[in-house]
């Protein structure tokens, strides 16, 4: 009996060892630019290229996603300097702006000053991050990074020296990548891998909850799962590739009809992409099925009053159906309504971004190489 009590108390202690980072749902670049009357000009200059970050060139990539809205605060250095970052399961490096950057994008964001940190060391390599419409260049550095109460010593990260102009409109200062080391630029060990390697989390998993409406409530949990964020069972799906958080998708259906991903395709669960992105022909088909008309920029608009009568869209992943209602895949603003199905994906890789993750609490298990999905609470 005593032995069982010891095991039980160990389990209880374990379950409490999770670290929560609140995410703020802020104004998007699109909303900000629309209010300033600059959106039309901006979207012509910087066309959306959601696949930019997935071209394997040995150079870390990202995209100019004007609809990203979730970010959290981390700190770097001793004493700590704070930065808002996008927690991005579709890339693997951490980078922030630095005082050595004179680009416009660095002027309106927090900048890291190495000279003010007693634990800072320069790394040996430069870093280049390709965007759909420009790049970020910088240098590798080493310092203590604090995320949600977890302090990671000697974390390698990038400090920017130049940044593409569109980044001036990003809310977040930088990016914290949560995908695998296999796709990290300069083969840098990612932040979460270091947490696991140093025993700073009780389990090699993290989970993401994105709230639908309110600005508060979204969070990343490192080291486990927060059961208050989902209802029902967790469905576990094995990774088809441990590079991105990549899984097999069987089909996309509407009213029982296959409308996309016919014969199967690959998909990644990506917190760093706002939409659900697929090949242009598939996305156009989905948008026409739900009654949307697509403009020259690929934005698919619908009449806001039709949301109640629009069909659900079902994504079947590894034999399990995950359904997204119109109330979730249509975004409403004072400028009208549009679907969250974006063009520009490749035939090889779909992106299930925030539109999907808002409906399904996502658990990223790096040890067992699987993703858990459960209905968001």
CSV table of C-alpha atoms in Angstrom, one decimal:
chain,number,residue,atom,x,y,z
A,1,UNK,CA,0.0,0.0,0.0
A,2,UNK,CA,2.8,2.4,0.9
A,3,UNK,CA,4.5,1.9,-2.4
A,4,UNK,CA,1.3,2.8,-4.3
A,5,UNK,CA,0.9,6.0,-2.2
A,6,UNK,CA,4.4,7.0,-3.2
A,7,UNK,CA,3.7,6.4,-6.9
A,8,UNK,CA,0.4,8.4,-6.6
A,9,UNK,CA,2.0,11.3,-4.8
A,10,UNK,CA,4.7,11.4,-7.5
A,11,UNK,CA,2.0,11.5,-10.2
A,12,UNK,CA,0.2,14.4,-8.5
A,13,UNK,CA,3.5,16.3,-8.1
A,14,UNK,CA,4.2,15.6,-11.8
A,15,UNK,CA,0.9,16.8,-13.0
A,16,UNK,CA,1.4,20.2,-11.4
A,17,UNK,CA,4.7,20.8,-13.1
A,18,UNK,CA,3.3,22.6,-16.1
A,19,UNK,CA,4.3,26.1,-17.1
A,20,UNK,CA,1.7,28.3,-18.7
A,21,UNK,CA,2.5,31.3,-20.9
A,22,UNK,CA,-0.5,33.5,-21.6
A,23,UNK,CA,-1.0,34.6,-25.1
A,24,UNK,CA,-2.5,38.0,-25.9
A,25,UNK,CA,-4.9,38.1,-28.9
A,26,UNK,CA,-3.9,41.5,-30.3
A,27,UNK,CA,-4.8,43.6,-33.3
A,28,UNK,CA,-3.5,42.1,-36.5
A,29,UNK,CA,-1.4,43.9,-39.1
A,30,UNK,CA,-4.4,43.8,-41.5
A,31,UNK,CA,-6.7,45.5,-38.9
A,32,UNK,CA,-4.0,48.2,-38.1
A,33,UNK,CA,-3.4,48.9,-41.8
A,34,UNK,CA,-7.1,49.0,-42.6
A,35,UNK,CA,-7.6,51.6,-39.9
A,36,UNK,CA,-4.8,53.7,-41.3
A,37,UNK,CA,-6.2,53.3,-44.8
A,38,UNK,CA,-2.9,51.6,-46.0
A,39,UNK,CA,-4.1,48.0,-46.4
A,40,UNK,CA,-4.7,48.1,-50.2
A,41,UNK,CA,-1.3,49.6,-50.8
A,42,UNK,CA,0.4,47.1,-48.4
A,43,UNK,CA,-1.1,44.0,-49.9
A,44,UNK,CA,0.0,44.9,-53.4
A,45,UNK,CA,3.6,45.5,-52.2
A,46,UNK,CA,3.7,42.4,-50.0
A,47,UNK,CA,1.6,39.6,-51.5
A,48,UNK,CA,0.8,36.8,-49.1
A,49,UNK,CA,3.1,33.9,-49.6
A,50,UNK,CA,2.2,31.3,-46.9
A,51,UNK,CA,4.6,28.6,-48.2
A,52,UNK,CA,7.7,30.9,-48.0
A,53,UNK,CA,8.7,29.4,-44.7
A,54,UNK,CA,8.5,25.8,-45.9
A,55,UNK,CA,11.0,26.0,-48.8
A,56,UNK,CA,13.9,23.9,-47.6
A,57,UNK,CA,16.9,26.0,-48.6
A,58,UNK,CA,18.9,25.6,-45.4
A,59,UNK,CA,17.8,29.2,-44.7
A,60,UNK,CA,15.1,29.7,-42.0
A,61,UNK,CA,12.0,31.1,-43.6
A,62,UNK,CA,8.8,32.8,-42.6
A,63,UNK,CA,6.0,34.6,-44.1
A,64,UNK,CA,4.2,38.0,-44.1
A,65,UNK,CA,1.0,36.8,-42.4
A,66,UNK,CA,-1.1,39.9,-41.9
A,67,UNK,CA,-3.7,38.1,-39.8
A,68,UNK,CA,-1.5,36.7,-37.0
A,69,UNK,CA,-2.9,37.8,-33.6
A,70,UNK,CA,-1.5,35.6,-30.8
A,71,UNK,CA,1.7,36.5,-29.1
A,72,UNK,CA,3.3,36.0,-25.7
A,73,UNK,CA,6.1,37.6,-23.7
A,74,UNK,CA,9.5,36.0,-23.0
A,75,UNK,CA,12.7,37.6,-21.7
A,76,UNK,CA,16.3,37.3,-22.6
A,77,UNK,CA,19.5,38.1,-20.7
A,78,UNK,CA,20.6,39.1,-17.2
A,79,UNK,CA,18.9,41.3,-16.1
A,80,UNK,CA,15.9,40.2,-18.3
A,81,UNK,CA,14.9,42.2,-21.4
A,82,UNK,CA,11.3,41.5,-22.5
A,83,UNK,CA,10.0,40.7,-26.0
A,84,UNK,CA,6.7,39.7,-27.4
A,85,UNK,CA,7.0,36.7,-29.7
A,86,UNK,CA,4.8,34.5,-31.9
A,87,UNK,CA,5.0,30.9,-30.6
A,88,UNK,CA,5.4,29.2,-34.0
A,89,UNK,CA,5.1,25.4,-34.4
A,90,UNK,CA,6.0,25.9,-38.1
A,91,UNK,CA,9.6,27.0,-37.6
A,92,UNK,CA,12.4,26.1,-35.2
A,93,UNK,CA,14.5,29.2,-34.4
A,94,UNK,CA,14.2,31.9,-31.8
A,95,UNK,CA,15.1,35.5,-33.0
A,96,UNK,CA,14.4,39.0,-31.8
A,97,UNK,CA,15.4,42.5,-33.1
A,98,UNK,CA,18.7,44.0,-31.8
A,99,UNK,CA,20.1,47.4,-31.1
A,100,UNK,CA,22.4,46.8,-34.1
A,101,UNK,CA,19.4,46.9,-36.5
A,102,UNK,CA,18.5,50.2,-38.2
A,103,UNK,CA,15.7,48.9,-40.4
A,104,UNK,CA,12.3,50.6,-40.1
A,105,UNK,CA,10.9,47.3,-38.6
A,106,UNK,CA,13.3,47.5,-35.7
A,107,UNK,CA,12.5,51.1,-34.8
A,108,UNK,CA,9.0,50.3,-33.6
A,109,UNK,CA,9.8,47.0,-31.8
A,110,UNK,CA,11.7,46.1,-28.6
A,111,UNK,CA,15.4,45.6,-29.4
A,112,UNK,CA,17.8,43.4,-27.5
A,113,UNK,CA,21.0,45.1,-26.2
A,114,UNK,CA,23.8,42.5,-25.6
A,115,UNK,CA,25.9,45.0,-23.7
A,116,UNK,CA,23.2,45.2,-21.0
A,117,UNK,CA,23.3,41.4,-20.3
A,118,UNK,CA,26.0,39.9,-18.1
A,119,UNK,CA,25.3,36.4,-19.4
A,120,UNK,CA,25.5,37.2,-23.1
A,121,UNK,CA,28.0,35.6,-25.5
A,122,UNK,CA,28.2,36.0,-29.3
A,123,UNK,CA,27.8,32.8,-31.4
A,124,UNK,CA,30.0,32.0,-34.3
A,125,UNK,CA,27.6,32.1,-37.2
A,126,UNK,CA,25.4,34.6,-39.0
A,127,UNK,CA,21.7,33.9,-39.5
A,128,UNK,CA,19.5,34.6,-42.5
A,129,UNK,CA,15.7,34.2,-42.5
A,130,UNK,CA,13.9,34.3,-45.9
A,131,UNK,CA,10.4,35.8,-46.0
A,132,UNK,CA,7.9,35.7,-48.8
A,133,UNK,CA,8.9,39.3,-49.6
A,134,UNK,CA,12.3,40.0,-48.1
A,135,UNK,CA,14.5,38.7,-45.4
A,136,UNK,CA,15.8,39.2,-41.9
A,137,UNK,CA,19.6,38.9,-41.4
A,138,UNK,CA,21.5,38.8,-38.2
A,139,UNK,CA,23.9,36.9,-36.0
A,140,UNK,CA,23.7,34.0,-33.6
A,141,UNK,CA,24.0,34.8,-29.9
A,142,UNK,CA,23.9,32.8,-26.7
A,143,UNK,CA,22.1,33.9,-23.5
A,144,UNK,CA,19.6,32.9,-20.8
A,145,UNK,CA,16.0,32.8,-22.2
A,146,UNK,CA,13.1,32.8,-19.8
A,147,UNK,CA,9.7,31.4,-21.0
A,148,UNK,CA,6.8,31.1,-18.6
A,149,UNK,CA,8.9,30.7,-15.5
A,150,UNK,CA,11.3,28.3,-17.2
A,151,UNK,CA,14.9,29.6,-17.4
A,152,UNK,CA,17.0,28.1,-20.2
A,153,UNK,CA,20.7,28.8,-19.9
A,154,UNK,CA,23.0,29.1,-22.9
A,155,UNK,CA,20.1,29.2,-25.5
A,156,UNK,CA,21.3,30.0,-29.0
A,157,UNK,CA,19.1,32.6,-30.7
A,158,UNK,CA,19.3,35.1,-33.5
A,159,UNK,CA,19.6,38.9,-33.1
A,160,UNK,CA,18.5,40.8,-36.2
A,161,UNK,CA,20.6,43.4,-38.0
A,162,UNK,CA,18.3,44.0,-40.9
A,163,UNK,CA,14.5,43.3,-41.3
A,164,UNK,CA,12.2,43.3,-44.2
A,165,UNK,CA,9.9,46.4,-44.4
A,166,UNK,CA,6.6,44.5,-43.9
A,167,UNK,CA,7.8,43.4,-40.4
A,168,UNK,CA,7.3,47.0,-39.2
A,169,UNK,CA,3.6,46.1,-39.2
A,170,UNK,CA,3.9,42.9,-37.2
A,171,UNK,CA,2.7,43.2,-33.6
A,172,UNK,CA,5.2,40.8,-32.2
A,173,UNK,CA,8.9,41.7,-31.9
A,174,UNK,CA,10.2,38.2,-32.9
A,175,UNK,CA,9.5,34.5,-33.3
A,176,UNK,CA,10.0,31.5,-31.0
A,177,UNK,CA,10.0,28.4,-33.2
A,178,UNK,CA,8.6,25.2,-31.7
A,179,UNK,CA,9.2,22.7,-34.6
A,180,UNK,CA,12.1,20.2,-34.6
A,181,UNK,CA,15.8,20.8,-34.7
A,182,UNK,CA,16.0,19.0,-38.1
A,183,UNK,CA,14.7,22.2,-39.8
A,184,UNK,CA,16.4,24.7,-37.6
A,185,UNK,CA,18.6,27.2,-39.4
A,186,UNK,CA,22.3,26.6,-38.5
A,187,UNK,CA,21.2,23.4,-36.8
A,188,UNK,CA,20.5,25.4,-33.6
A,189,UNK,CA,18.9,23.4,-30.7
A,190,UNK,CA,15.4,24.8,-30.3
A,191,UNK,CA,14.2,26.3,-27.0
A,192,UNK,CA,11.8,23.5,-26.2
A,193,UNK,CA,14.4,20.8,-26.9
A,194,UNK,CA,16.7,22.5,-24.4
A,195,UNK,CA,13.9,22.5,-21.8
A,196,UNK,CA,13.5,18.7,-22.3
A,197,UNK,CA,17.2,18.0,-22.4
A,198,UNK,CA,17.8,19.9,-19.2
A,199,UNK,CA,14.9,18.3,-17.4
A,200,UNK,CA,13.0,21.6,-17.0
A,201,UNK,CA,9.7,20.1,-18.0
A,202,UNK,CA,8.2,16.9,-16.6
A,203,UNK,CA,7.0,15.7,-20.0
A,204,UNK,CA,8.4,16.3,-23.5
A,205,UNK,CA,5.2,17.9,-24.6
A,206,UNK,CA,3.6,21.3,-24.9
A,207,UNK,CA,0.0,22.3,-25.8
A,208,UNK,CA,-1.7,25.3,-27.3
A,209,UNK,CA,-5.1,26.8,-26.6
A,210,UNK,CA,-6.3,29.7,-28.8
A,211,UNK,CA,-9.4,31.5,-27.7
A,212,UNK,CA,-11.9,32.4,-30.3
A,213,UNK,CA,-13.2,35.7,-29.2
A,214,UNK,CA,-11.7,37.2,-26.2
A,215,UNK,CA,-8.3,38.9,-26.1
A,216,UNK,CA,-7.4,36.9,-22.9
A,217,UNK,CA,-7.4,33.2,-22.2
A,218,UNK,CA,-5.2,31.8,-25.0
A,219,UNK,CA,-2.0,30.1,-23.7
A,220,UNK,CA,0.9,27.7,-24.4
A,221,UNK,CA,1.4,25.1,-21.7
A,222,UNK,CA,5.0,23.7,-21.5
A,223,UNK,CA,5.4,20.2,-19.9
A,224,UNK,CA,1.9,18.9,-20.3
A,225,UNK,CA,-1.8,19.5,-20.9
A,226,UNK,CA,-4.3,21.8,-19.2
A,227,UNK,CA,-7.5,19.7,-19.1
A,228,UNK,CA,-9.7,22.8,-18.6
A,229,UNK,CA,-9.1,23.8,-22.2
A,230,UNK,CA,-10.8,20.8,-23.9
A,231,UNK,CA,-13.8,18.5,-23.6
A,232,UNK,CA,-14.1,14.8,-24.4
A,233,UNK,CA,-11.3,12.5,-25.6
A,234,UNK,CA,-7.9,13.4,-27.0
A,235,UNK,CA,-7.3,11.8,-30.4
A,236,UNK,CA,-3.6,11.0,-31.0
A,237,UNK,CA,-2.2,11.2,-34.5
A,238,UNK,CA,1.3,9.9,-35.3
A,239,UNK,CA,3.7,12.3,-37.1
A,240,UNK,CA,4.5,11.4,-40.7
A,241,UNK,CA,7.6,13.5,-40.4
A,242,UNK,CA,9.4,14.9,-37.4
A,243,UNK,CA,10.5,18.1,-39.1
A,244,UNK,CA,7.4,20.3,-38.9
A,245,UNK,CA,4.5,18.9,-36.8
A,246,UNK,CA,3.4,17.0,-39.9
A,247,UNK,CA,0.6,14.4,-40.2
A,248,UNK,CA,-1.3,12.5,-42.8
A,249,UNK,CA,-4.6,14.1,-44.0
A,250,UNK,CA,-7.0,11.7,-45.8
A,251,UNK,CA,-9.4,14.2,-47.3
A,252,UNK,CA,-11.4,17.4,-46.9
A,253,UNK,CA,-15.1,16.9,-47.3
A,254,UNK,CA,-18.3,19.0,-47.3
A,255,UNK,CA,-21.7,17.3,-46.9
A,256,UNK,CA,-19.9,13.9,-47.5
A,257,UNK,CA,-18.4,15.0,-50.8
A,258,UNK,CA,-14.6,15.1,-51.2
A,259,UNK,CA,-13.8,18.7,-52.1
A,260,UNK,CA,-10.0,18.8,-51.5
A,261,UNK,CA,-7.0,16.6,-50.7
A,262,UNK,CA,-8.4,13.8,-52.8
A,263,UNK,CA,-6.5,10.6,-52.3
A,264,UNK,CA,-4.7,12.0,-49.3
A,265,UNK,CA,-2.1,14.7,-48.6
A,266,UNK,CA,0.2,15.9,-45.9
A,267,UNK,CA,-0.6,18.6,-43.4
A,268,UNK,CA,1.1,20.5,-40.6
A,269,UNK,CA,-0.4,21.9,-37.5
A,270,UNK,CA,1.0,25.4,-37.5
A,271,UNK,CA,0.3,28.0,-34.8
A,272,UNK,CA,2.4,30.5,-36.8
A,273,UNK,CA,-0.1,30.6,-39.8
A,274,UNK,CA,-3.4,32.3,-39.2
A,275,UNK,CA,-5.4,30.5,-41.9
A,276,UNK,CA,-6.0,27.0,-43.3
A,277,UNK,CA,-3.8,27.0,-46.4
A,278,UNK,CA,-3.8,24.5,-49.3
A,279,UNK,CA,-3.1,24.2,-53.1
A,280,UNK,CA,-4.9,27.0,-55.0
A,281,UNK,CA,-7.2,24.7,-57.0
A,282,UNK,CA,-8.3,22.8,-53.8
A,283,UNK,CA,-8.8,26.0,-51.9
A,284,UNK,CA,-10.8,27.6,-54.7
A,285,UNK,CA,-13.0,24.5,-54.8
A,286,UNK,CA,-13.6,24.7,-51.0
A,287,UNK,CA,-14.4,28.4,-51.2
A,288,UNK,CA,-16.9,27.9,-54.1
A,289,UNK,CA,-18.6,25.0,-52.2
A,290,UNK,CA,-19.2,27.3,-49.2
A,291,UNK,CA,-20.4,30.1,-51.4
A,292,UNK,CA,-17.4,32.5,-51.3
A,293,UNK,CA,-16.1,34.6,-54.2
A,294,UNK,CA,-12.4,35.1,-54.4
A,295,UNK,CA,-10.8,38.5,-55.3
A,296,UNK,CA,-7.5,39.1,-57.1
A,297,UNK,CA,-5.5,38.8,-53.8
A,298,UNK,CA,-7.0,35.3,-53.0
A,299,UNK,CA,-9.3,36.7,-50.3
A,300,UNK,CA,-12.5,34.7,-50.3
A,301,UNK,CA,-15.4,37.0,-49.3
A,302,UNK,CA,-18.9,35.9,-48.2
A,303,UNK,CA,-22.0,37.8,-47.2
A,304,UNK,CA,-22.0,38.0,-43.4
A,305,UNK,CA,-25.7,37.2,-43.2
A,306,UNK,CA,-25.1,33.8,-44.8
A,307,UNK,CA,-22.8,32.4,-42.1
A,308,UNK,CA,-25.7,30.6,-40.4
A,309,UNK,CA,-26.6,28.6,-43.5
A,310,UNK,CA,-23.0,27.8,-44.7
A,311,UNK,CA,-21.9,24.1,-44.5
A,312,UNK,CA,-19.4,22.6,-42.1
A,313,UNK,CA,-16.0,21.5,-43.5
A,314,UNK,CA,-14.5,18.2,-42.3
A,315,UNK,CA,-10.8,17.5,-42.3
A,316,UNK,CA,-10.1,13.7,-41.9
A,317,UNK,CA,-6.7,13.2,-40.2
A,318,UNK,CA,-5.4,9.6,-40.0
A,319,UNK,CA,-8.9,8.2,-40.1
A,320,UNK,CA,-10.4,10.8,-37.6
A,321,UNK,CA,-12.9,13.5,-38.6
A,322,UNK,CA,-12.4,17.0,-37.4
A,323,UNK,CA,-15.2,19.4,-38.4
A,324,UNK,CA,-15.0,23.2,-38.6
A,325,UNK,CA,-18.3,25.1,-38.7
A,326,UNK,CA,-18.8,28.3,-40.7
A,327,UNK,CA,-18.8,30.3,-37.4
A,328,UNK,CA,-15.2,29.2,-37.0
A,329,UNK,CA,-13.9,29.4,-40.6
A,330,UNK,CA,-15.4,32.8,-41.5
A,331,UNK,CA,-13.8,35.9,-40.0
A,332,UNK,CA,-16.0,39.0,-39.4
A,333,UNK,CA,-14.8,42.5,-39.3
A,334,UNK,CA,-16.2,46.0,-39.9
A,335,UNK,CA,-14.8,45.5,-43.5
A,336,UNK,CA,-16.9,42.5,-44.2
A,337,UNK,CA,-16.6,38.7,-43.9
A,338,UNK,CA,-14.1,36.3,-45.5
A,339,UNK,CA,-13.3,32.6,-45.2
A,340,UNK,CA,-10.2,31.3,-43.5
A,341,UNK,CA,-9.2,29.1,-46.5
A,342,UNK,CA,-6.1,30.6,-48.0
A,343,UNK,CA,-4.5,29.9,-51.4
A,344,UNK,CA,-0.8,29.3,-52.0
A,345,UNK,CA,-0.2,26.0,-50.3
A,346,UNK,CA,1.8,23.3,-52.1
A,347,UNK,CA,0.4,19.9,-53.3
A,348,UNK,CA,2.8,18.4,-50.8
A,349,UNK,CA,1.9,20.3,-47.7
A,350,UNK,CA,-1.3,21.8,-46.3
A,351,UNK,CA,-1.2,24.2,-43.3
A,352,UNK,CA,-3.8,23.8,-40.6
A,353,UNK,CA,-3.3,27.1,-38.8
A,354,UNK,CA,-5.1,29.2,-36.2
A,355,UNK,CA,-8.5,28.8,-37.8
A,356,UNK,CA,-8.2,25.0,-37.1
A,357,UNK,CA,-6.4,25.3,-33.7
A,358,UNK,CA,-9.1,27.6,-32.3
A,359,UNK,CA,-11.5,24.6,-32.7
A,360,UNK,CA,-9.2,21.9,-31.5
A,361,UNK,CA,-6.8,22.1,-28.5
A,362,UNK,CA,-3.5,20.9,-29.9
A,363,UNK,CA,-1.0,18.8,-27.9
A,364,UNK,CA,2.5,18.5,-29.3
A,365,UNK,CA,4.3,15.3,-28.0
A,366,UNK,CA,7.9,15.4,-29.1
A,367,UNK,CA,8.9,12.2,-27.3
A,368,UNK,CA,6.2,9.9,-28.8
A,369,UNK,CA,6.3,11.9,-32.1
A,370,UNK,CA,2.5,12.5,-32.1
A,371,UNK,CA,-0.1,15.2,-32.0
A,372,UNK,CA,-3.1,15.1,-29.8
A,373,UNK,CA,-6.3,17.0,-30.8
A,374,UNK,CA,-9.4,17.5,-28.6
A,375,UNK,CA,-12.4,19.8,-28.9
A,376,UNK,CA,-11.6,23.2,-27.4
A,377,UNK,CA,-13.6,24.1,-24.3
